Coordinates of C-alpha atoms in Angstrom, one line a residue:
X1 CA 131.4 33.5 332.4
X2 CA 132.5 36.2 329.9
X3 CA 135.7 35.3 329.6
X4 CA 134.5 31.7 329.0
X5 CA 132.5 33.1 326.3
X6 CA 134.8 35.2 324.4
X7 CA 137.6 31.6 324.7
X8 CA 135.0 29.7 323.5
X9 CA 134.4 32.4 320.1
X10 CA 138.7 33.1 319.9
X11 CA 138.9 28.9 319.5
X12 CA 135.9 28.7 317.2
X13 CA 137.3 31.9 315.0
X14 CA 140.7 29.7 315.0
X15 CA 138.9 26.4 314.3
X16 CA 137.3 28.4 311.2
X17 CA 140.4 30.5 309.9
X18 CA 142.6 27.0 309.8
X19 CA 140.1 25.3 308.2
X20 CA 139.8 28.1 305.6
X21 CA 143.6 27.7 305.1
X22 CA 144.0 24.2 304.8
X23 CA 143.0 22.4 301.8
X24 CA 140.6 19.3 302.6
X25 CA 139.2 16.4 300.3
X26 CA 135.8 17.4 300.6
X27 CA 133.4 19.8 299.3
X28 CA 131.4 22.2 302.0
X29 CA 128.6 24.6 301.3
X30 CA 126.4 26.4 303.6
X31 CA 123.3 27.9 303.1
X32 CA 122.3 30.8 305.2
X33 CA 118.7 30.8 306.0
X34 CA 118.4 33.3 308.4
X35 CA 119.9 36.0 307.3
X36 CA 117.6 36.2 303.8
X37 CA 117.3 39.6 302.1
X38 CA 115.0 40.3 299.0
X39 CA 114.1 36.6 299.1
X40 CA 117.2 35.8 298.2
X41 CA 119.4 33.1 300.3
X42 CA 123.4 33.5 300.4
X43 CA 125.1 30.3 299.6
X44 CA 129.4 29.8 300.3
X45 CA 130.6 26.8 298.1
X46 CA 134.4 26.3 299.4
X47 CA 136.0 23.3 297.0
X48 CA 138.2 20.5 297.8
X49 CA 142.0 20.8 297.6
X50 CA 143.1 21.0 293.9
X51 CA 146.1 22.2 291.6
X52 CA 144.9 24.3 288.6
X53 CA 145.1 28.2 287.4
X54 CA 141.5 27.8 286.4
X55 CA 138.5 26.1 287.9
X56 CA 134.7 25.7 286.4
X57 CA 132.2 26.2 289.0
X58 CA 128.6 24.8 287.2
X59 CA 124.8 24.5 289.2
X60 CA 122.8 22.5 287.0
X61 CA 120.9 22.3 283.5
X62 CA 119.0 19.8 284.4
X63 CA 118.6 16.5 287.2
X64 CA 117.0 13.5 287.3
X65 CA 114.0 12.7 287.1
X66 CA 112.6 15.6 285.1
X67 CA 114.3 14.6 282.2
X68 CA 113.7 18.5 280.8
X69 CA 115.9 21.8 281.6
X70 CA 115.8 23.4 284.5
X71 CA 118.6 26.0 283.9
X72 CA 119.3 26.9 287.7
X73 CA 121.5 29.6 287.4
X74 CA 118.8 31.9 285.8
X75 CA 118.3 31.9 289.3
X76 CA 122.2 32.7 291.0
X77 CA 123.4 36.4 291.1
X78 CA 126.1 38.6 292.3
X79 CA 128.5 35.5 291.7
X80 CA 131.7 36.1 293.4
X81 CA 134.9 34.2 293.9
X82 CA 137.1 34.3 296.8
X83 CA 140.6 33.9 298.3
X84 CA 141.1 33.3 302.4
X85 CA 141.5 37.0 302.4
X86 CA 138.3 38.2 301.5
X87 CA 139.6 39.5 297.6
X88 CA 137.9 38.7 294.9
X89 CA 139.3 37.2 292.3
X90 CA 138.7 37.3 288.3
X91 CA 135.6 35.2 287.1
X92 CA 134.2 35.1 283.7
X93 CA 130.1 33.5 283.3
X94 CA 130.8 31.2 280.1
X95 CA 126.9 30.1 280.0
X96 CA 123.8 30.4 282.1
X97 CA 125.2 27.6 284.6
X98 CA 128.8 28.1 284.2
X99 CA 131.0 30.2 286.2
X100 CA 135.0 29.7 285.1
X101 CA 137.4 30.9 288.0
X102 CA 141.3 32.3 286.7
X103 CA 144.0 32.5 289.0
X104 CA 142.1 29.9 291.1
X105 CA 145.0 28.3 293.2
X106 CA 144.5 31.7 295.3
X107 CA 140.5 30.3 296.2
X108 CA 139.5 29.7 298.7
X109 CA 135.6 30.1 298.3
X110 CA 132.6 31.1 295.9
X111 CA 129.4 32.8 297.2
X112 CA 126.2 33.7 295.5
X113 CA 122.8 34.5 296.2
X114 CA 120.1 32.5 295.0
X115 CA 116.3 33.8 294.1
X116 CA 113.4 31.0 294.4
X117 CA 112.0 29.3 291.1
X118 CA 108.6 29.9 292.2
X119 CA 108.4 33.2 292.4
X120 CA 109.4 33.6 288.8
X121 CA 107.0 30.7 287.2
X122 CA 104.0 33.6 286.5
X123 CA 106.8 35.8 285.0
X124 CA 108.4 32.9 282.6
X125 CA 105.3 31.6 282.0
X126 CA 104.4 35.4 280.1
X127 CA 107.4 35.7 278.4
X128 CA 106.9 32.1 276.6
X129 CA 110.5 31.0 278.7
X130 CA 111.0 27.6 280.0
X131 CA 109.7 27.4 283.2
X132 CA 111.2 24.9 285.9
X133 CA 109.2 22.1 287.2
X134 CA 107.3 22.9 290.3
X135 CA 108.2 19.6 292.1
X136 CA 111.9 20.4 291.1
X137 CA 111.6 23.8 291.8
X138 CA 112.7 26.2 294.8
X139 CA 110.8 28.6 297.7
X140 CA 112.0 30.7 299.4
X141 CA 109.9 32.4 302.3
X142 CA 111.3 34.0 305.2
X143 CA 110.5 32.6 308.3
X144 CA 108.4 30.4 306.9
X145 CA 108.8 28.2 304.5
X146 CA 112.4 26.8 302.6
X147 CA 111.4 24.2 299.8
X148 CA 115.6 23.4 299.1
X149 CA 115.7 20.9 295.5
X150 CA 119.4 21.6 296.7
X151 CA 120.1 21.8 292.7
X152 CA 118.7 25.1 292.8
X153 CA 120.8 26.1 295.3
X154 CA 124.3 23.9 295.4
X155 CA 126.5 24.1 292.2
X156 CA 130.2 22.4 292.0
X157 CA 133.6 22.0 291.0
X158 CA 134.9 20.6 287.8
X159 CA 136.3 17.3 288.4
X160 CA 135.0 17.1 292.0
X161 CA 131.4 15.5 291.8
X162 CA 132.9 12.4 293.2
X163 CA 133.8 13.8 296.4
X164 CA 132.3 13.8 299.4
X165 CA 130.1 16.8 300.7
X166 CA 129.2 18.6 303.8
X167 CA 126.3 21.1 303.6
X168 CA 126.0 22.9 306.8
X169 CA 122.6 25.1 306.7
X170 CA 121.5 27.8 309.5
X171 CA 118.3 27.8 310.1
X172 CA 115.3 29.9 312.1
X173 CA 114.8 27.8 315.5
X174 CA 111.0 27.5 315.1
X175 CA 111.7 25.7 311.0
X176 CA 112.1 22.3 311.4
X177 CA 113.9 20.6 308.1
X178 CA 112.8 16.8 307.0
X179 CA 115.0 15.0 304.3
X180 CA 116.0 11.4 303.9
X181 CA 119.3 12.8 305.2
X182 CA 120.7 12.2 309.1
X183 CA 121.3 15.5 310.5
X184 CA 124.6 15.0 312.1
X185 CA 124.3 18.4 314.3
X186 CA 122.5 18.6 317.6
X187 CA 121.8 22.4 317.1
X188 CA 118.5 23.6 316.8
X189 CA 119.9 26.0 314.7
X190 CA 122.0 24.6 312.7
X191 CA 121.9 21.0 310.4
X192 CA 124.8 19.5 309.2
X193 CA 124.5 16.8 306.2
X194 CA 127.2 14.9 304.7
X195 CA 127.3 12.4 301.3
X196 CA 129.4 10.7 299.5
X197 CA 129.6 12.7 297.2
X198 CA 127.3 15.4 294.6
X199 CA 124.8 13.1 293.3
X200 CA 123.8 11.9 296.6
X201 CA 123.2 15.7 298.0
X202 CA 121.5 16.6 294.7
X203 CA 119.3 13.5 295.3
X204 CA 118.2 14.5 299.1
X205 CA 115.5 17.5 298.7
X206 CA 115.0 19.3 302.5
X207 CA 111.8 21.4 303.1
X208 CA 112.2 23.6 306.0
X209 CA 108.8 24.8 307.7
X210 CA 106.6 24.5 311.0
X211 CA 106.9 21.2 312.5
X212 CA 103.4 19.6 311.1
X213 CA 105.4 16.4 310.7
X214 CA 104.1 12.5 311.1
X215 CA 105.9 9.5 311.4
X216 CA 105.9 5.6 310.6
X217 CA 107.7 2.9 310.2
X218 CA 107.0 -0.1 308.3
X219 CA 109.6 -3.1 309.7
X220 CA 112.8 -1.2 309.4
X221 CA 111.7 1.6 307.1
X222 CA 111.2 5.4 308.6
X223 CA 108.8 7.1 306.9
X224 CA 108.2 10.9 307.4
X225 CA 105.8 13.2 306.1
X226 CA 106.0 16.9 306.4
X227 CA 103.2 19.5 305.1
X228 CA 103.4 22.6 304.7
X229 CA 99.9 24.4 304.0
X230 CA 100.0 27.7 304.9
X231 CA 96.2 28.4 303.6
X232 CA 94.0 25.3 304.1
X233 CA 94.4 24.4 307.6
X234 CA 92.6 21.5 307.1
X235 CA 95.3 19.3 304.7
X236 CA 97.9 18.2 307.8
X237 CA 100.2 15.5 307.7
X238 CA 97.5 13.8 310.1
X239 CA 94.9 13.7 307.7
X240 CA 96.9 12.4 304.6
X241 CA 98.7 10.2 306.8
X242 CA 96.5 7.5 307.0
X243 CA 96.0 7.3 303.3
X244 CA 100.1 7.2 302.8
X245 CA 100.6 5.0 305.7
X246 CA 97.9 2.5 303.7
X247 CA 99.8 2.8 300.6
X248 CA 103.0 2.4 301.8
X249 CA 102.5 -0.7 303.9
X250 CA 100.9 -2.6 300.6
X251 CA 103.9 -1.4 298.7
X252 CA 106.8 -2.6 301.2
X253 CA 105.1 -6.1 301.4
X254 CA 104.6 -6.2 297.6
X255 CA 108.3 -5.5 297.1
X256 CA 109.5 -7.9 300.3
X257 CA 113.5 -7.6 301.0
X258 CA 114.1 -6.2 297.2
X259 CA 113.4 -3.1 299.4
X260 CA 116.2 -2.0 301.8
X261 CA 115.2 2.0 302.4
X262 CA 115.9 2.8 305.7
X263 CA 114.5 6.3 305.7
X264 CA 112.1 7.8 303.4
X265 CA 110.9 11.3 303.1
X266 CA 107.5 12.7 301.7
X267 CA 107.5 16.6 301.3
X268 CA 104.4 18.2 300.4
X269 CA 104.3 21.7 299.3
X270 CA 100.3 22.9 298.9
X271 CA 100.4 25.9 296.5
X272 CA 98.0 29.0 296.7
X273 CA 98.8 29.7 292.9
X274 CA 99.2 33.2 293.4
X275 CA 101.7 34.8 290.9
X276 CA 104.5 34.4 293.5
X277 CA 103.7 30.8 294.1
X278 CA 104.4 27.8 292.4
X279 CA 102.1 27.0 289.5
X280 CA 102.6 23.3 288.3
X281 CA 101.4 20.3 290.6
X282 CA 103.0 17.0 290.5
X283 CA 105.8 15.1 292.0
X284 CA 108.9 14.4 291.5
X285 CA 111.1 11.0 292.1
X286 CA 114.3 10.8 294.6
X287 CA 115.9 7.8 295.7
X288 CA 115.1 8.2 299.6
X289 CA 112.1 10.7 299.3
X290 CA 109.9 12.4 296.7
X291 CA 108.7 16.4 296.6
X292 CA 105.3 17.3 295.8
X293 CA 103.6 20.4 294.6
X294 CA 99.6 20.0 295.2
X295 CA 96.5 21.9 295.3
X296 CA 96.3 23.4 298.5
X297 CA 92.2 21.7 298.5
X298 CA 93.8 18.5 298.0
X299 CA 92.9 14.8 299.0
X300 CA 94.5 12.6 300.4
X301 CA 93.9 10.3 297.4
X302 CA 95.7 13.3 295.5
X303 CA 98.6 11.4 297.9
X304 CA 98.2 8.0 297.6
X305 CA 98.4 8.1 293.5
X306 CA 101.6 10.1 293.9
X307 CA 103.6 7.8 296.0
X308 CA 102.0 5.0 294.7
X309 CA 104.5 5.4 291.8
X310 CA 107.2 7.3 293.1
X311 CA 108.2 4.9 296.0
X312 CA 108.5 2.3 293.2
X313 CA 111.6 4.0 292.0
X314 CA 113.5 2.8 295.0
X315 CA 113.6 0.1 292.8
X316 CA 114.8 1.5 289.9
X317 CA 116.4 3.2 289.0
X318 CA 118.1 3.1 292.7
X319 CA 118.8 -0.4 292.6
X320 CA 118.6 -1.4 289.0
X321 CA 120.2 1.8 286.9
X322 CA 123.1 2.3 284.4
X323 CA 126.2 4.0 284.5
X324 CA 124.2 7.4 282.9
X325 CA 122.2 7.8 285.9
X326 CA 125.1 6.6 288.2
X327 CA 127.2 9.3 286.9
X328 CA 124.7 11.7 285.6
X329 CA 126.1 14.8 284.4
X330 CA 124.4 17.3 285.2
X331 CA 125.2 20.0 282.3
X332 CA 125.7 18.0 279.3
X333 CA 123.8 14.8 280.2
X334 CA 124.2 11.4 278.3
X335 CA 120.5 10.1 278.6
X336 CA 120.5 6.4 279.5
X337 CA 118.5 4.4 276.7
X338 CA 116.6 2.4 279.4
X339 CA 114.6 5.4 280.8
X340 CA 111.7 3.6 279.2
X341 CA 112.4 0.9 282.1
X342 CA 113.0 3.1 284.8
X343 CA 109.4 4.9 284.2
X344 CA 107.8 2.0 282.6
X345 CA 108.5 -0.4 285.1
X346 CA 107.8 1.7 287.9
X347 CA 104.8 3.0 286.7
X348 CA 103.8 -1.3 286.4
X349 CA 104.2 -1.7 289.9
X350 CA 102.4 1.5 290.7
X351 CA 99.1 -0.6 288.6
X352 CA 99.7 -4.1 289.6
X353 CA 100.5 -3.5 294.0
X354 CA 97.0 -2.3 294.1
X355 CA 95.4 -5.4 292.6
X356 CA 98.3 -8.0 294.0
X357 CA 97.2 -6.4 297.6
X358 CA 93.6 -6.5 297.4
X359 CA 93.6 -2.6 297.3
X360 CA 91.5 -2.9 293.9
X361 CA 89.8 -5.0 292.2
X362 CA 91.2 -6.7 288.8
X363 CA 88.3 -5.2 286.3
X364 CA 89.7 -1.5 287.8
X365 CA 93.5 -3.4 286.7
X366 CA 92.3 -4.3 283.3
X367 CA 90.0 -0.4 283.2
X368 CA 93.6 1.1 283.6
X369 CA 95.7 -1.4 280.7
X370 CA 93.0 -0.3 278.6
X371 CA 93.2 3.6 279.0
X372 CA 97.0 3.3 279.0
X373 CA 96.4 1.1 275.2
X374 CA 94.0 4.0 274.0
X375 CA 96.7 6.8 275.2
X376 CA 99.8 4.4 273.7
X377 CA 98.4 4.7 270.3
X378 CA 96.1 8.0 270.3
X379 CA 98.2 10.3 272.3
X380 CA 101.6 9.6 271.2
X381 CA 103.9 7.3 268.5
X382 CA 103.1 3.9 269.0
X383 CA 106.6 3.4 265.8
X384 CA 109.3 5.4 267.9
X385 CA 111.3 3.3 269.5
X386 CA 111.6 3.1 273.3
X387 CA 115.1 3.2 273.6
X388 CA 115.8 5.7 270.7
X389 CA 113.1 8.3 273.0
X390 CA 115.1 7.8 276.1
X391 CA 118.9 7.7 274.8
X392 CA 116.9 12.0 273.0
X393 CA 114.6 12.4 275.5
X394 CA 116.2 16.0 276.3
X395 CA 115.5 16.8 272.4
X396 CA 112.2 19.0 272.8
X397 CA 110.5 17.4 270.3
X398 CA 111.3 14.0 271.4
X399 CA 110.5 15.1 274.9
X400 CA 106.8 15.6 273.5
X401 CA 107.0 11.4 273.4
X402 CA 108.5 11.3 276.9
X403 CA 105.0 10.6 278.5
X404 CA 104.3 7.7 276.7
X405 CA 107.1 6.0 279.1
X406 CA 104.2 6.0 282.1
X407 CA 101.8 4.3 278.9
X408 CA 103.8 1.7 276.6
X409 CA 106.2 1.4 278.9
X410 CA 104.3 0.2 281.5
X411 CA 102.0 -2.0 278.7
X412 CA 105.3 -3.3 277.6
X413 CA 106.8 -3.9 281.5
X414 CA 103.2 -6.1 281.6
X415 CA 103.8 -8.6 278.1
X416 CA 107.5 -9.3 279.5
X417 CA 105.9 -10.5 282.9
X418 CA 103.2 -12.4 281.0
X419 CA 105.5 -13.9 279.0
X420 CA 107.6 -14.2 282.2
X421 CA 105.0 -16.1 284.2
X422 CA 103.8 -18.6 281.0
X423 CA 107.7 -20.1 280.6
X424 CA 108.1 -20.3 284.0
X425 CA 104.3 -22.0 284.7
X426 CA 103.7 -18.8 286.8
X427 CA 106.7 -19.5 289.2
X428 CA 108.7 -15.9 288.0
X429 CA 107.7 -12.7 287.2
X430 CA 109.3 -9.5 286.3
X431 CA 109.4 -8.6 289.9
X432 CA 111.5 -11.5 290.7
X433 CA 113.9 -10.6 287.8
X434 CA 113.9 -7.0 289.3
X435 CA 114.7 -8.7 292.5
X436 CA 118.0 -10.7 290.5
X437 CA 119.2 -7.6 289.0
X438 CA 119.4 -5.9 291.9
X439 CA 121.5 -8.4 293.8
X440 CA 123.5 -8.3 290.5
X441 CA 124.2 -4.7 290.4
X442 CA 122.2 -2.9 293.7
X443 CA 122.4 1.2 294.3
X444 CA 126.3 1.2 294.1
X445 CA 127.0 -0.6 291.0
X446 CA 125.8 0.7 287.5
X447 CA 125.3 -1.6 283.8
X448 CA 126.5 -0.8 280.4
X449 CA 123.7 0.2 278.9
X450 CA 124.4 -1.9 276.0
X451 CA 124.8 -5.1 278.4
X452 CA 120.7 -5.0 280.0
X453 CA 118.5 -6.6 277.7
X454 CA 121.6 -9.7 277.3
X455 CA 121.8 -9.8 281.0
X456 CA 117.8 -9.3 281.4
X457 CA 117.5 -12.3 278.5
X458 CA 120.4 -14.6 279.8
X459 CA 117.6 -14.6 283.6
X460 CA 115.1 -15.0 281.8
X461 CA 113.9 -16.5 278.3
X462 CA 114.8 -16.4 274.5
X463 CA 111.1 -14.9 274.1
X464 CA 111.9 -12.0 276.1
X465 CA 114.4 -11.2 273.9
X466 CA 112.4 -11.4 271.0
X467 CA 110.2 -9.2 272.8
X468 CA 112.6 -6.6 273.8
X469 CA 114.2 -6.3 270.6
X470 CA 111.4 -5.9 268.2
X471 CA 109.1 -3.8 271.1
X472 CA 111.4 -2.0 272.4
X473 CA 114.5 -1.6 270.7
X474 CA 112.6 -1.8 266.9
X475 CA 109.6 0.3 266.6
X476 CA 107.0 -3.0 266.2
X477 CA 103.7 -1.9 267.7
X478 CA 102.4 -4.2 270.0
X479 CA 99.9 -6.9 269.7
X480 CA 98.5 -6.5 273.2
X481 CA 95.6 -8.8 272.9
X482 CA 97.7 -11.6 271.8
X483 CA 99.7 -11.5 275.5
X484 CA 96.3 -10.8 277.2
X485 CA 94.8 -13.5 275.9
X486 CA 97.6 -16.0 277.7
X487 CA 96.0 -14.9 280.9
X488 CA 92.3 -15.3 279.8
X489 CA 91.8 -12.1 279.4
X490 CA 90.3 -10.3 276.3
X491 CA 90.6 -7.0 274.6
X492 CA 87.7 -5.6 272.2
X493 CA 87.1 -2.7 270.6
X494 CA 84.3 -0.4 272.1
X495 CA 83.2 3.3 272.5
X496 CA 84.7 4.8 275.0
X497 CA 83.7 8.5 276.3
X498 CA 86.7 11.5 276.3
X499 CA 87.1 12.2 279.6
X500 CA 88.6 16.2 278.2
X501 CA 84.9 17.5 277.5
X502 CA 87.0 20.4 275.4
X503 CA 89.0 18.5 273.0
X504 CA 88.4 15.8 270.8
X505 CA 90.6 14.1 268.7
X506 CA 93.7 16.5 268.3
X507 CA 91.0 19.4 268.6
X508 CA 90.8 21.8 271.6
X509 CA 87.6 23.8 271.5
X510 CA 89.2 27.1 274.0
X511 CA 91.7 29.2 273.5
X512 CA 93.5 31.8 275.7
X513 CA 94.0 35.3 275.3
X514 CA 98.0 35.8 276.5
X515 CA 97.5 38.9 277.3
X516 CA 94.4 38.5 279.6
X517 CA 94.5 34.9 280.5
X518 CA 90.7 34.8 279.3
X519 CA 89.2 31.5 278.0
X520 CA 87.1 32.0 274.9
X521 CA 85.2 29.1 273.4
X522 CA 86.5 28.5 269.8
X523 CA 86.8 26.2 266.5
X524 CA 83.0 24.8 267.1
X525 CA 82.6 22.2 264.2
X526 CA 79.6 20.3 265.3
X527 CA 81.5 17.2 266.1
X528 CA 81.7 18.4 270.0
X529 CA 78.7 16.9 272.1
X530 CA 79.2 18.2 275.3
X531 CA 79.6 22.0 273.8
X532 CA 76.0 21.2 271.7
X533 CA 74.7 19.9 275.4
X534 CA 75.8 22.5 277.6
X535 CA 75.0 25.4 274.8
X536 CA 78.6 26.5 274.1
X537 CA 78.6 29.2 270.8
X538 CA 81.9 30.0 269.2
X539 CA 83.4 32.9 271.0
X540 CA 82.0 32.4 274.1
X541 CA 84.3 34.5 276.9
X542 CA 83.7 31.9 279.8
X543 CA 83.4 33.5 283.0
X544 CA 83.1 30.7 285.5
X545 CA 82.5 26.6 285.1
X546 CA 81.0 24.7 287.7
X547 CA 80.9 28.2 290.0
X548 CA 84.7 28.4 290.0
X549 CA 86.5 30.8 287.3
X550 CA 89.1 29.9 285.2
X551 CA 91.5 32.8 285.9
X552 CA 95.1 33.9 286.5
X553 CA 98.3 32.3 284.3
X554 CA 97.0 29.4 284.3
X555 CA 93.5 29.8 283.6
X556 CA 93.4 27.6 280.4
X557 CA 94.7 24.3 282.5
X558 CA 91.9 25.3 285.2
X559 CA 89.3 25.2 282.2
X560 CA 90.3 21.6 281.3
X561 CA 90.0 20.5 284.5
X562 CA 86.3 21.7 285.4
X563 CA 85.2 19.8 282.3
X564 CA 87.6 16.8 283.1
X565 CA 86.1 13.3 284.6
X566 CA 82.6 14.3 284.0
X567 CA 79.7 11.9 284.1
X568 CA 77.0 11.7 281.5
X569 CA 73.6 12.9 282.5
X570 CA 75.0 14.6 285.2
X571 CA 74.0 18.5 285.2
X572 CA 76.2 21.0 284.3
X573 CA 76.5 24.8 284.8
X574 CA 78.6 27.5 282.9
X575 CA 78.6 31.3 282.8
X576 CA 79.5 33.2 279.8
X577 CA 80.1 36.6 277.9
X578 CA 78.4 36.2 274.8
X579 CA 78.4 39.7 272.3
X580 CA 78.4 42.0 275.3
X581 CA 76.3 39.9 277.5
X582 CA 76.7 37.5 280.6
X583 CA 74.3 34.4 280.2
X584 CA 73.7 31.6 282.2
X585 CA 73.9 28.1 280.8
X586 CA 72.8 24.6 281.6
X587 CA 72.6 21.3 280.5
X588 CA 73.3 18.2 281.3
X589 CA 76.3 16.0 280.4
X590 CA 77.0 14.4 277.1
X591 CA 80.3 13.0 276.5
X592 CA 81.9 12.4 273.7
X593 CA 82.3 9.0 272.4
X594 CA 85.1 7.9 270.5
X595 CA 87.1 4.2 269.5
X596 CA 88.4 2.5 272.5
X597 CA 89.4 -0.7 273.8
X598 CA 87.6 -2.9 276.6
X599 CA 89.4 -5.1 278.4
X600 CA 87.8 -8.3 280.2
X601 CA 88.5 -11.7 281.6
X602 CA 86.7 -14.4 279.4
X603 CA 88.6 -17.6 279.7
X604 CA 88.2 -19.7 282.5
X605 CA 90.7 -22.2 281.4
X606 CA 93.5 -19.7 282.1
X607 CA 92.6 -18.8 285.5
X608 CA 95.6 -20.4 287.6
X609 CA 97.9 -18.8 285.3
X610 CA 96.0 -15.1 285.8
X611 CA 96.1 -15.8 289.3
X612 CA 99.6 -16.3 289.1
X613 CA 100.3 -13.2 287.2
X614 CA 98.1 -11.0 289.6
X615 CA 98.7 -12.7 293.0
X616 CA 102.0 -14.2 293.1

């Protein structure tokens, strides 16, 4: 038996030696999640065959879906380039994400250590540094959790992004890895994943944790939900699954034959928001999966809302996307001018399908539309070209308008839908046109940015092209009322409550001490009815709101949340320190009122087209 083991060992060594000395046409990477030291993971990346004396290795500066700088190179240390004998080769670090290797014809592989982003968020916040978006981040917690957005671990060699990629992950036996990829190894301590190119790998996150996993199947699509919740044992995959299943069944029915996804992974990380944990919450879409970081007291509706948006990205940009997305440059990206469509259409479908599938009534849809009209004109510029914002979204100034894709972008999709319904006598809509585009292009074929609008117009009607030119390419504000009137819906100006009680217009009525994270009431001007009703005064230090202390590095955000989505007349309590004395405050909520919009169905003569818009 010992002899057999030795022979097997020697044969493995020989195979490994041959593989490291023979050039291949694939890039391979290995992550060691077992031998983790000082909260760092060792990564080895071996290039495909190349013939150059110098080669560059990079990790992403930016990844699709975030449209903001991540700079994963900040988390890499002890970078080495080695020949097949283990001797180091000369390396120059060109910038935060780039290493240049000389004498590269001798290169066998590079290796380095990776720190996780979650550990760094609080420190980066305190230094006003760029913080990686938590759902796009990484976690390394030995023996417990590895949250792998792979852009934070695996880099690429120049001119090899389109090569096949093999990823091997050594992991503890009791941790299960969940991903939309298929594990091609039967071992319970090693996973092997193969992708056709680097971009597909980066689009395929993995989470390793104890197996709190639930699965279900819709038609021929398998959905897997993996939850990591170390503190709140009540929030499990079984707890979240019913809401997720209900939502995704309705979405799959809404999309019909357009959706061809075979496996979809939902990776949920519940943060305790301690100093070494994720501070941000939200989700990041991938073509066949969603990564999400949530508060550990989350409700199932939180995941339902997230998936309502993220799953529709399987339509766009998965099946309808530009060359800028297909061949994304992870370090010097040229952004697509149709980002407004990827996010705006997706958000529109996430709103529409709930009414279409009777999960919400019509008025609920109208209320969401009214809110988006309010936000588009008050929180963002209504006179900026959506295509220009899309192309320049990585510019910090322009990036402030990114959120308008979920408002004006959604509303533009709605108007296009109504135009198409009207011109086709209700037979077609924006979803059916996207289905035609997905057949024309699909996951493997990209359009040129400049050809999308002409093709979209050709597939529909001249009026669609006029709308796109006027309100998407150019910067003309949209008269939403005129489009809603086509389906019998009226838009009128009314006073609406401000849901964020500590804000009014452009004024925020509190400040956070950057050194202590203490929150203080400030800039009282007599206009904020909520603050007057509860009894706040200038320079009050907030001790607690509704029994919860707004403290820690995210104290300002927590204070905002504790004064959000309130109802007029409800009791509200607070505790403050005023001139050295602790004072209890109690009052009735009085929300501030501002000019807004109210939408209702009022013209019964348009009921048929309205129903075709909402239910066909």
